[in-house]
C-alpha atoms as one frame of an Amber mdcrd trajectory, in Angstrom:
protein
   7.088 -16.139  -6.477   5.117 -13.886  -4.109   1.524 -14.818  -3.031  -0.594
 -12.069  -1.842  -4.163 -12.665  -0.252  -6.545 -10.338  -1.726  -9.437  -9.747
   1.235 -12.065 -10.586  -1.524 -10.434 -13.048  -3.606  -8.071 -15.016  -1.654
  -4.487 -15.742  -2.226  -3.227 -15.165  -5.845  -0.024 -14.769  -7.594   1.819
 -11.337  -7.310   1.637 -10.924 -11.059  -2.124  -9.976 -10.651  -1.463  -7.004
  -8.267  -0.200  -3.574  -8.608   1.943  -2.035  -5.759   0.533   1.537  -4.664
   2.996   2.615  -2.317   3.207   3.270   1.268  -0.074   3.305   3.000  -1.625
   5.994   5.443  -0.406   9.236   3.728  -2.429  12.062   4.412  -3.207  14.132
   1.492  -2.579  17.803   2.061  -5.977  19.645   2.806  -4.992  22.559   0.946
  -2.463  21.715  -1.711  -2.563  25.154  -3.303  -1.075  26.479  -0.080   2.133
  24.153  -0.411   5.447  25.453  -1.481   7.467  23.487  -3.994   9.400  21.880
  -0.970   6.409  20.631   1.116   4.689  19.224  -2.140   7.749  17.599  -3.243
   7.936  15.982   0.399   4.296  14.944   0.179   5.023  13.205  -3.330   8.340
  11.471  -2.938   9.627  11.275   0.978   8.584   7.906   2.275   9.642   6.212
   5.502  11.322   3.182   4.072  11.755   1.166   7.014  13.471  -2.046   7.485
  11.005  -4.471   8.867   7.192  -4.375   8.980   5.440  -1.983   6.914   1.659
  -1.023   5.625   1.472  -0.732   1.822  -1.468  -0.132  -0.606  -1.979  -2.942
  -3.208  -4.692  -3.030  -6.118  -5.544  -6.422  -7.523  -5.315  -4.863 -11.102
  -5.924  -8.357 -12.699  -8.718  -9.452 -10.510 -11.431  -7.524  -8.651  -9.743
  -4.430  -9.231  -9.960  -3.569  -5.510  -7.450  -1.678  -3.591  -6.494  -3.113
  -0.187  -3.708  -2.634   2.476  -1.003  -5.048   3.350   1.655  -5.510   6.045
   4.628  -6.677   4.426   8.134  -7.276   5.791  10.621  -5.036   3.671  13.537
  -7.432   4.133  11.976 -10.962   3.738   8.717  -9.969   1.667   6.598 -11.997
   3.849   3.001 -10.629   3.967   1.480 -10.831   7.369  -1.928  -9.688   6.643
  -4.254  -7.801   4.346  -7.252  -5.947   4.546  -9.799  -3.497   2.918  -8.769
   0.184   2.447 -11.663   1.241   4.494 -10.993  -0.714   7.645  -8.354   0.365
  10.420  -5.148  -1.598  10.864  -5.235  -3.462  14.199
């Protein structure tokens, strides 16, 4: 079982969390101006790298806060977690 460290609650079992997808995706400033192809690109296209990757997670069955995690996409190891409003280092 994967252990995820919530920045506020500490290490918890992965069953307490909800995955929120790739982190740091900029929402379009004027979504009405996007054509269908650009809107689909924003919604569905992700980098899907092999290696370390920044993601969003929610401690759904705990404090209910969102945070970011750096996870390895092959080994599933989590190197670090931090609050959404903090910059990655």
